[in-house]
C-alpha positions as protocol buffer text, in pm:
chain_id: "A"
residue {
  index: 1
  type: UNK
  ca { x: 819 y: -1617 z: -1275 }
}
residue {
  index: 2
  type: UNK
  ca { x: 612 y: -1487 z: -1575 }
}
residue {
  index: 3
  type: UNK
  ca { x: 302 y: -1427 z: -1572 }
}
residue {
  index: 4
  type: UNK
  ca { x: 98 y: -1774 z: -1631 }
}
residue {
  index: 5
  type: UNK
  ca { x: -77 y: -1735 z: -1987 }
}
residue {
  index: 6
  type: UNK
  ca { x: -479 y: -1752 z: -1829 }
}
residue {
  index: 7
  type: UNK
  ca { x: -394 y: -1417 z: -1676 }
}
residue {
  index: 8
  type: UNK
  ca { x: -576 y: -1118 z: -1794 }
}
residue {
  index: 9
  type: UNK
  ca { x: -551 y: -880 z: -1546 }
}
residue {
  index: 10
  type: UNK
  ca { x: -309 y: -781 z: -1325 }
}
residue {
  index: 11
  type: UNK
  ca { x: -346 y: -584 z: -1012 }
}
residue {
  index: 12
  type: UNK
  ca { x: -61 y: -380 z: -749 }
}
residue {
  index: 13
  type: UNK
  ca { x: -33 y: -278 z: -429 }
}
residue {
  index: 14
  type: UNK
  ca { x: 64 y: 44 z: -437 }
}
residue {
  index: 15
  type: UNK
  ca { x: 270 y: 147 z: -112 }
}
residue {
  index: 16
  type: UNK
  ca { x: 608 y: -55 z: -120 }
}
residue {
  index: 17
  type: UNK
  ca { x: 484 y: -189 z: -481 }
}
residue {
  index: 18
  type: UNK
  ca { x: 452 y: 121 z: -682 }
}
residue {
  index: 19
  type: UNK
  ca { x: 516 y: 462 z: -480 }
}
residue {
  index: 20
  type: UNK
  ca { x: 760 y: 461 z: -189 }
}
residue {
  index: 21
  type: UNK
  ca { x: 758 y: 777 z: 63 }
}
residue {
  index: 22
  type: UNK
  ca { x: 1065 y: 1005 z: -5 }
}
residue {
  index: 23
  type: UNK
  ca { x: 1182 y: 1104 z: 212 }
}
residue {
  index: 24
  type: UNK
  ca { x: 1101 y: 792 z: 467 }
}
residue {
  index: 25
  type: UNK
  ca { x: 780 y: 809 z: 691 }
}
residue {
  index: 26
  type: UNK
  ca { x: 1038 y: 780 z: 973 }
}
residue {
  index: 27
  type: UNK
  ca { x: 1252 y: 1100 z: 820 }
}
residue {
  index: 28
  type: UNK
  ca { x: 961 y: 1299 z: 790 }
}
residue {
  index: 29
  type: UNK
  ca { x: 796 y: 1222 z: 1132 }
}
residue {
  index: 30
  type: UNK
  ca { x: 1135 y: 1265 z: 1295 }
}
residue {
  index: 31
  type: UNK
  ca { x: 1168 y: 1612 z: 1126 }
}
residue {
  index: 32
  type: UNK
  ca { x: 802 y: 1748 z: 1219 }
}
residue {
  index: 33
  type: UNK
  ca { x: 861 y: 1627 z: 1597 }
}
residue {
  index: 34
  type: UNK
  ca { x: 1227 y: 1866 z: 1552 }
}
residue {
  index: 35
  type: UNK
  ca { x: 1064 y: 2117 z: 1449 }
}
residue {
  index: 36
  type: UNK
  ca { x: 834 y: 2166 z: 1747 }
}
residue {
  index: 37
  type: UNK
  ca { x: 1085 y: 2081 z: 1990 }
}
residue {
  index: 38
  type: UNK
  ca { x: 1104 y: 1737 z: 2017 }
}
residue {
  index: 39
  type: UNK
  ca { x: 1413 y: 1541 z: 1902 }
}
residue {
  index: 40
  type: UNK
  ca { x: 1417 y: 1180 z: 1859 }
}
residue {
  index: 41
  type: UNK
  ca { x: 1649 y: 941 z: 1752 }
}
residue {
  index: 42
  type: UNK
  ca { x: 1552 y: 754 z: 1414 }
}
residue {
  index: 43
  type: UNK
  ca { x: 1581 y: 423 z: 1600 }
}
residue {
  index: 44
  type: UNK
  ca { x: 1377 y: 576 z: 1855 }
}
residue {
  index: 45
  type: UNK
  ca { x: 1092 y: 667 z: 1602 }
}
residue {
  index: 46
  type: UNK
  ca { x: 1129 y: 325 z: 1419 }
}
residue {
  index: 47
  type: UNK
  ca { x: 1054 y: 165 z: 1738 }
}
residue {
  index: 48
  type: UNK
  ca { x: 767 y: 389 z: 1845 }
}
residue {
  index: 49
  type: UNK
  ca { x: 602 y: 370 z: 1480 }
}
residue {
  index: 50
  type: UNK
  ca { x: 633 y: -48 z: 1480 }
}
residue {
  index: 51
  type: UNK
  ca { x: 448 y: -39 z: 1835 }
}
residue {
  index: 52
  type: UNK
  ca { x: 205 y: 175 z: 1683 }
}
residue {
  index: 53
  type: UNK
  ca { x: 155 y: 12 z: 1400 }
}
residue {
  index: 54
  type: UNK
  ca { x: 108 y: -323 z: 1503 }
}
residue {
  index: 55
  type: UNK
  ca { x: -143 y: -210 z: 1758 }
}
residue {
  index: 56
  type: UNK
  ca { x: -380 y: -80 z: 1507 }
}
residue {
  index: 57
  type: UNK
  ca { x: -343 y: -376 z: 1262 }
}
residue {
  index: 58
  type: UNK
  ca { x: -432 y: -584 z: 1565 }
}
residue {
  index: 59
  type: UNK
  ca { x: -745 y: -334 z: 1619 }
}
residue {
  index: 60
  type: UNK
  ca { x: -826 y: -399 z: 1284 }
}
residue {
  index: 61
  type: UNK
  ca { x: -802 y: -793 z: 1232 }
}
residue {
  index: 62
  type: UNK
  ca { x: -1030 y: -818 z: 1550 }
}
residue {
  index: 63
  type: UNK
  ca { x: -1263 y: -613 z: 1367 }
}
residue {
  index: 64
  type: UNK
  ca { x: -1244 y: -823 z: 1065 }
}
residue {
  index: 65
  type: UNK
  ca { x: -1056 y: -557 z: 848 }
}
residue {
  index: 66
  type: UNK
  ca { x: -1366 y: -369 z: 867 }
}
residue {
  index: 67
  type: UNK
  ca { x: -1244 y: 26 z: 749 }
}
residue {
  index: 68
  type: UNK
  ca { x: -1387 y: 356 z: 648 }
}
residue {
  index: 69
  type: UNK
  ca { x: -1254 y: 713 z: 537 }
}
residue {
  index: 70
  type: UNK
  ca { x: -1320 y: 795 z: 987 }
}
residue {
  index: 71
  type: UNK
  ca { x: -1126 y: 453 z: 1075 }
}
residue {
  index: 72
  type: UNK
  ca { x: -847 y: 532 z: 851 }
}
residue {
  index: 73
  type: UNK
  ca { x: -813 y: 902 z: 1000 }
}
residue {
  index: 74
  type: UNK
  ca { x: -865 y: 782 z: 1339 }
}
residue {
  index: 75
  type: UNK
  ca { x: -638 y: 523 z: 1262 }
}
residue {
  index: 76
  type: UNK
  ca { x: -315 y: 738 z: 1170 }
}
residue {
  index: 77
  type: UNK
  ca { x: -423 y: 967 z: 1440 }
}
residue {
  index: 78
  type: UNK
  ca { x: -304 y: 720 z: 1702 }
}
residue {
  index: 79
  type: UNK
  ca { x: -53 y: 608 z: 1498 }
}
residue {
  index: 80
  type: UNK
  ca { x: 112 y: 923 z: 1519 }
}
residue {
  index: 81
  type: UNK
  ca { x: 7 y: 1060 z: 1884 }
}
residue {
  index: 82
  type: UNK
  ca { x: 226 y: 704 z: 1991 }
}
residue {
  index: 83
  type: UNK
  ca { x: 517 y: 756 z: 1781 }
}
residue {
  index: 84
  type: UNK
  ca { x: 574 y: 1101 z: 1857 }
}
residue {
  index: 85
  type: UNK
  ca { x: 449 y: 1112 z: 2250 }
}
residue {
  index: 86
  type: UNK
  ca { x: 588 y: 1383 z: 2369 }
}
residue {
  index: 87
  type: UNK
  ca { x: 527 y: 1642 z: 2127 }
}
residue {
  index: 88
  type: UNK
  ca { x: 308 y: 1974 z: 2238 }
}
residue {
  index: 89
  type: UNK
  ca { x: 63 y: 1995 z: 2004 }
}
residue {
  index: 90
  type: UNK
  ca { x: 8 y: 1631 z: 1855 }
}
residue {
  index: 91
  type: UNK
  ca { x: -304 y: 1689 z: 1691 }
}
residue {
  index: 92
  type: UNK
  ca { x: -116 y: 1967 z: 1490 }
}
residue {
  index: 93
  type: UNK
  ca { x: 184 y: 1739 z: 1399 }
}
residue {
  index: 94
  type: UNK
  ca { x: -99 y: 1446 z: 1267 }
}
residue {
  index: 95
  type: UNK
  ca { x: -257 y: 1716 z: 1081 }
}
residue {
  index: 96
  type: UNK
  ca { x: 90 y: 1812 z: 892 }
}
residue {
  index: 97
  type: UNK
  ca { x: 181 y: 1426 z: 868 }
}
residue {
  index: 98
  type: UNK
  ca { x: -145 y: 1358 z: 756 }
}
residue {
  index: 99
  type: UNK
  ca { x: -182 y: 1674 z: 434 }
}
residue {
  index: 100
  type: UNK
  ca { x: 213 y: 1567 z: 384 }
}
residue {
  index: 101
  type: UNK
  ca { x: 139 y: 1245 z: 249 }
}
residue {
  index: 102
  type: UNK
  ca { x: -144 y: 1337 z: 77 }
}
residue {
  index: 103
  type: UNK
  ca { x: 79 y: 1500 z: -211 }
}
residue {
  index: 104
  type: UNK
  ca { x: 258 y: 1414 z: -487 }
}
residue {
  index: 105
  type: UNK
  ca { x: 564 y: 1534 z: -369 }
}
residue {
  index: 106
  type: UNK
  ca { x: 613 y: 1332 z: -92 }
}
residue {
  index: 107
  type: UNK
  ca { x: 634 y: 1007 z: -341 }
}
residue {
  index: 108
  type: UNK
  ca { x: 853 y: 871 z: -550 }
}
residue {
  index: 109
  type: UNK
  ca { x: 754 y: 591 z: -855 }
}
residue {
  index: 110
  type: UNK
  ca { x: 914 y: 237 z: -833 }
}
residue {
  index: 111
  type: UNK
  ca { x: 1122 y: 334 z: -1221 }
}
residue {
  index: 112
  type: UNK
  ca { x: 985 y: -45 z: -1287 }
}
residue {
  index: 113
  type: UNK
  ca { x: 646 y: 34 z: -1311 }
}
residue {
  index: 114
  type: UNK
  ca { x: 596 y: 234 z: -1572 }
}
residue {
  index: 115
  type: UNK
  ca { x: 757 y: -2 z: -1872 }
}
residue {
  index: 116
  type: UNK
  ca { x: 580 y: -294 z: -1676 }
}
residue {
  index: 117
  type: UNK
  ca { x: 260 y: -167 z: -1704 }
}
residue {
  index: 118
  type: UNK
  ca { x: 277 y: 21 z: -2037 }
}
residue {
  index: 119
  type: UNK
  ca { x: 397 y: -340 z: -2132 }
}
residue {
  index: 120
  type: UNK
  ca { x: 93 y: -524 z: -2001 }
}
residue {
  index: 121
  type: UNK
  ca { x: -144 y: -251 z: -2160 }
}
residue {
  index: 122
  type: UNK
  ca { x: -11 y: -335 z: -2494 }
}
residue {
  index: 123
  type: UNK
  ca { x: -72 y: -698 z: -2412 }
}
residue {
  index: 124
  type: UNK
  ca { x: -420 y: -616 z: -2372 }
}
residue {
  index: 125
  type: UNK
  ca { x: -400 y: -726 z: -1985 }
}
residue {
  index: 126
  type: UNK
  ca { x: -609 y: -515 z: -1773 }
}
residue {
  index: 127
  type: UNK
  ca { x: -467 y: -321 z: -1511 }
}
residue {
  index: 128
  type: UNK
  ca { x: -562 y: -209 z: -1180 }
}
residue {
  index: 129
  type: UNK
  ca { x: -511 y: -85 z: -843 }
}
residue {
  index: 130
  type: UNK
  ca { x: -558 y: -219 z: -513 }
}
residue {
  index: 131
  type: UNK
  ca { x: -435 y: -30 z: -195 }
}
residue {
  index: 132
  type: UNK
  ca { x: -497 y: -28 z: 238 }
}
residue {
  index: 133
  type: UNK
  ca { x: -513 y: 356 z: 200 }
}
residue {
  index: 134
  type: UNK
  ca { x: -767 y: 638 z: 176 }
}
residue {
  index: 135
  type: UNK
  ca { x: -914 y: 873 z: -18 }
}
residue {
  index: 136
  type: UNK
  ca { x: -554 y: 1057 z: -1 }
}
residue {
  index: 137
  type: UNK
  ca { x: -464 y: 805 z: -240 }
}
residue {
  index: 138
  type: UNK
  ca { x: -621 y: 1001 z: -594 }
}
residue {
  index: 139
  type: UNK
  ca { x: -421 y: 1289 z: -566 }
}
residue {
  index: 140
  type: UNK
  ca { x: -104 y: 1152 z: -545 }
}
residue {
  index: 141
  type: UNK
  ca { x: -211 y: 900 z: -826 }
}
residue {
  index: 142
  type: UNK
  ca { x: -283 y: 1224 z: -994 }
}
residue {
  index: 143
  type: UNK
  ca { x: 82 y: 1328 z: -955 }
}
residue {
  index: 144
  type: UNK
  ca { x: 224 y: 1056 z: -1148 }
}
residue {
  index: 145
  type: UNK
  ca { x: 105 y: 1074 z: -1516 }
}
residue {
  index: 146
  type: UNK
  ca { x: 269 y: 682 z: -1583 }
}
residue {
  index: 147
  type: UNK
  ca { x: 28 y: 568 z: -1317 }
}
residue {
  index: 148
  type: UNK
  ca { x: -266 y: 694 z: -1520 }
}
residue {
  index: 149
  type: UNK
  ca { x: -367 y: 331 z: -1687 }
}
residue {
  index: 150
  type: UNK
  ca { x: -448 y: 238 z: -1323 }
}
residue {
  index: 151
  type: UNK
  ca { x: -661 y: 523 z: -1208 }
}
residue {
  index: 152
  type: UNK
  ca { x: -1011 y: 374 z: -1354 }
}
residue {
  index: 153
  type: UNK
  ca { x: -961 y: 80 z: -1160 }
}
residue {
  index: 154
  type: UNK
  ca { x: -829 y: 138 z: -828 }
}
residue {
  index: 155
  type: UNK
  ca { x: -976 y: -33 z: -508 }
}
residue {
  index: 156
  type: UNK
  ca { x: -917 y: 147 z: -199 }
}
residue {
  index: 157
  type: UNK
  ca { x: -1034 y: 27 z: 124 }
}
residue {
  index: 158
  type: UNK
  ca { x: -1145 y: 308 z: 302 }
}
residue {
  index: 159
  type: UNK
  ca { x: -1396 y: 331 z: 38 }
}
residue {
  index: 160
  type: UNK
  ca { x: -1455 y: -94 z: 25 }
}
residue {
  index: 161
  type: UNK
  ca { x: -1500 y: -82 z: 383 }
}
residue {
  index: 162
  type: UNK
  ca { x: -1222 y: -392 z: 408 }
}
residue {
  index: 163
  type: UNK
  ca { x: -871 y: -335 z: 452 }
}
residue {
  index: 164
  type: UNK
  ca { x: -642 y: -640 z: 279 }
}
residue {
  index: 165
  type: UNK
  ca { x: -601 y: -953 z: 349 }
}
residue {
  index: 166
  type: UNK
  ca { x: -1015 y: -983 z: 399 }
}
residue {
  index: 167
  type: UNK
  ca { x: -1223 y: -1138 z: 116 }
}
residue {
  index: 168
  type: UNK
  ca { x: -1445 y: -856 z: 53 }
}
residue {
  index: 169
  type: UNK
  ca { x: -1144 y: -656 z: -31 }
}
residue {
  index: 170
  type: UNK
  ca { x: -1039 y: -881 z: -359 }
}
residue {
  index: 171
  type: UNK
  ca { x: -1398 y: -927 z: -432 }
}
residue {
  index: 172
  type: UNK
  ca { x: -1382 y: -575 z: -554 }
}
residue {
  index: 173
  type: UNK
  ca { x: -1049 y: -598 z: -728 }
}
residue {
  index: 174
  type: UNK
  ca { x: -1204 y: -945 z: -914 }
}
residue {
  index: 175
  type: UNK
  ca { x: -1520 y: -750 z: -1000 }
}
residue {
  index: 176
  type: UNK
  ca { x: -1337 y: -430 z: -1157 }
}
residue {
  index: 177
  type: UNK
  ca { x: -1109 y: -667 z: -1332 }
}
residue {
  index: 178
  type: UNK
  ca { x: -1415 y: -785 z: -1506 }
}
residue {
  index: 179
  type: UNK
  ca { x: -1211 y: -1138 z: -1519 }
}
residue {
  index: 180
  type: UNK
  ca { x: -1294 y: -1485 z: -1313 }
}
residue {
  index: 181
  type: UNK
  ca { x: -1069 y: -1452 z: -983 }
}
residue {
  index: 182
  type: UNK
  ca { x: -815 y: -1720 z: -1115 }
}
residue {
  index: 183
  type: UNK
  ca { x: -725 y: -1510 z: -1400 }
}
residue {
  index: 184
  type: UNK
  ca { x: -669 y: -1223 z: -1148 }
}
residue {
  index: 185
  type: UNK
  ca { x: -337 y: -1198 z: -1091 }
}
residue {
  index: 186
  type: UNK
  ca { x: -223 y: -946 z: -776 }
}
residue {
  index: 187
  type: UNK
  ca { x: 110 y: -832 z: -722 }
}
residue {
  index: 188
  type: UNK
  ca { x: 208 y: -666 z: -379 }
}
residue {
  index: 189
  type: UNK
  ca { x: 514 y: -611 z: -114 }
}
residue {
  index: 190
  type: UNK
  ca { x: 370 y: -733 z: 210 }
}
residue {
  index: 191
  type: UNK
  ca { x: 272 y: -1143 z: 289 }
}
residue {
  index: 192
  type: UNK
  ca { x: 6 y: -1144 z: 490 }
}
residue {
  index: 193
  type: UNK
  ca { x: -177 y: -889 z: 296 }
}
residue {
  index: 194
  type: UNK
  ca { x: -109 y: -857 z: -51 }
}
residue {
  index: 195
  type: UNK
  ca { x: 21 y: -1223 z: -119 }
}
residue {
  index: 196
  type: UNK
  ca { x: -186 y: -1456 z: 143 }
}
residue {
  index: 197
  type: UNK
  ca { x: -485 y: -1225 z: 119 }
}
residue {
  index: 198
  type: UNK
  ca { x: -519 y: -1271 z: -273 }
}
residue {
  index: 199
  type: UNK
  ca { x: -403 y: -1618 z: -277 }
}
residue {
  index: 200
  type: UNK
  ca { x: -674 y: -1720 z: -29 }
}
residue {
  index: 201
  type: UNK
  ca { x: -961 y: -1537 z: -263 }
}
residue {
  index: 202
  type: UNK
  ca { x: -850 y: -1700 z: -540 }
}
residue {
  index: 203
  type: UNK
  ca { x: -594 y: -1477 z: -732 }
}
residue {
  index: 204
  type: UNK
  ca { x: -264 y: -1559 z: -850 }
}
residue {
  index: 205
  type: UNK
  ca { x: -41 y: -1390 z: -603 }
}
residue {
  index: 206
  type: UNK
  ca { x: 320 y: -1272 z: -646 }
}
residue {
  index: 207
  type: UNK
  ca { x: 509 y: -1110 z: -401 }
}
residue {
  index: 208
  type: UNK
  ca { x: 741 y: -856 z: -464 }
}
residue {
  index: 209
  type: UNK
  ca { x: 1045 y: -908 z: -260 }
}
residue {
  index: 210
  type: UNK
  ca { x: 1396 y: -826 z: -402 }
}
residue {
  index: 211
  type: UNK
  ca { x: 1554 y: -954 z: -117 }
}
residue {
  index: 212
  type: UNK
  ca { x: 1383 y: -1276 z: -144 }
}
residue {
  index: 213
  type: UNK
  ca { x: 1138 y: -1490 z: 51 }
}
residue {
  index: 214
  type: UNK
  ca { x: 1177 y: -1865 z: 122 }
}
residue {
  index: 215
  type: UNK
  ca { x: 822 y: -1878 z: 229 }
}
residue {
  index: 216
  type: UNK
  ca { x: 627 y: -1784 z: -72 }
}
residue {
  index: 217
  type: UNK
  ca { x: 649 y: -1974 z: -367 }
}
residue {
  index: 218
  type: UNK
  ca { x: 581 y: -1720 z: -637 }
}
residue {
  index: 219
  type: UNK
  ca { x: 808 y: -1443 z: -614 }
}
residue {
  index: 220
  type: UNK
  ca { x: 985 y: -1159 z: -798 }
}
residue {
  index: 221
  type: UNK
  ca { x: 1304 y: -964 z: -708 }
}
residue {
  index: 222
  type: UNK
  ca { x: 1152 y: -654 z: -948 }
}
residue {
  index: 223
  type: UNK
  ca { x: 865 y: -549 z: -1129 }
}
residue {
  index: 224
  type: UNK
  ca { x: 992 y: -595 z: -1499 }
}
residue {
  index: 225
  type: UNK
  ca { x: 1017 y: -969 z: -1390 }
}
residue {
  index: 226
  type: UNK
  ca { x: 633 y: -964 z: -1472 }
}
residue {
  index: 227
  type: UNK
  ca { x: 708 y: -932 z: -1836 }
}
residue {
  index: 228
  type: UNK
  ca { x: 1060 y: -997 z: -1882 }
}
């Protein structure tokens, strides 16, 4: 689908939307546990990382998606200590995981987004950002010069204090909009928290899934689909 026409501002996720690790977070933590010793299979790490994972979103649902700059860090700090258990130094391996995707370089763009949003600026639809990441977040944003209509409004929830899918979180994407939530329109990768999270706060949600999903009802296969 289109956009509907009472839509004037349109907000992404950005991991999975926008920006994609390159290499994969699984590549990259498999090669810094090689490199001090420690050599895992990549179906190995991909289970670890899932285990790890979903115990910290659990953490963080029973806390309400309650977040912070410390819960973030502390956060990935298990996150990585579980996946690569094991390791001799894991503190030093978080540390290099942690600076690694910090920086441009360890991004790529989704080659859809720039055209899509250049396309909506000339529309005169605001644009925004709304991402479960950290303050880590601006300099890779910073990398990307076709990402730079987004910078002045991008909500990150380390500094809302709520990860998505909680209210609070599109609260603050509704109020930089400067629009009424139903003319909000937020456009993300994941279900739960980009699509049900928005939809339940009043936004238009579309999920961006190119293989498809039979359970949402508003969804696009890529990002030029906005416009096109």
């Amino acid at each position: 689908p289109t956009l509907r026409a009472d839509v004037r501002a349109v907000f992404f996720d950005a991991v999975g939307t926008l920006i994609f690790p390159n290499p994969s977070a699984l590549v990259v933590y498999a090669d810094v546990a090689r490199g001090v010793g420690l050599d895992l299979a990549p179906d190995e790490v991909r289970r670890r990382f899932l285990a790890a994972y979903r115990t910290q979103e659990n953490a963080d649902r029973s806390a309400g998606w309650a977040t912070s700059e410390e819960r973030e860090r502390a956060r990935w700090h298990a996150i990585v200590c579980e996946t690569l258990a094991g390791v001799p130094d894991p503190d030093a391996c978080f540390d290099a995981l942690y600076d690694h995707f910090a920086k441009p370089a360890a991004w790529t763009v989704n080659p859809h987004a720039a055209p899509t949003i250049n396309h909506l600026v000339d529309r005169g639809v605001v644009v925004g950002l709304g991402s479960n990441y950290d303050a880590r977040l601006h300099p890779v944003l910073d990398g990307f010069p076709e990402l730079a209509p987004l910078r002045d409004r991008t909500v990150v929830s380390a500094a809302v204090g709520f990860r998505k899918p909680a209210a609070e979180f599109f609260a603050e994407v509704v109020r930089l909009s400067g629009c009424d939530a139903r003319q909000v329109a937020f456009v993300g990768d994941d279900v739960e928290n980009d699509f049900d999270g928005a939809r339940a706060a009043g936004l238009d949600a579309i999920l961006l899934a190119p293989r498809g999903n039979p359970d949402a009802r508003r969804v696009i296969g890529e990002l030029s689909e906005l416009v096109g």
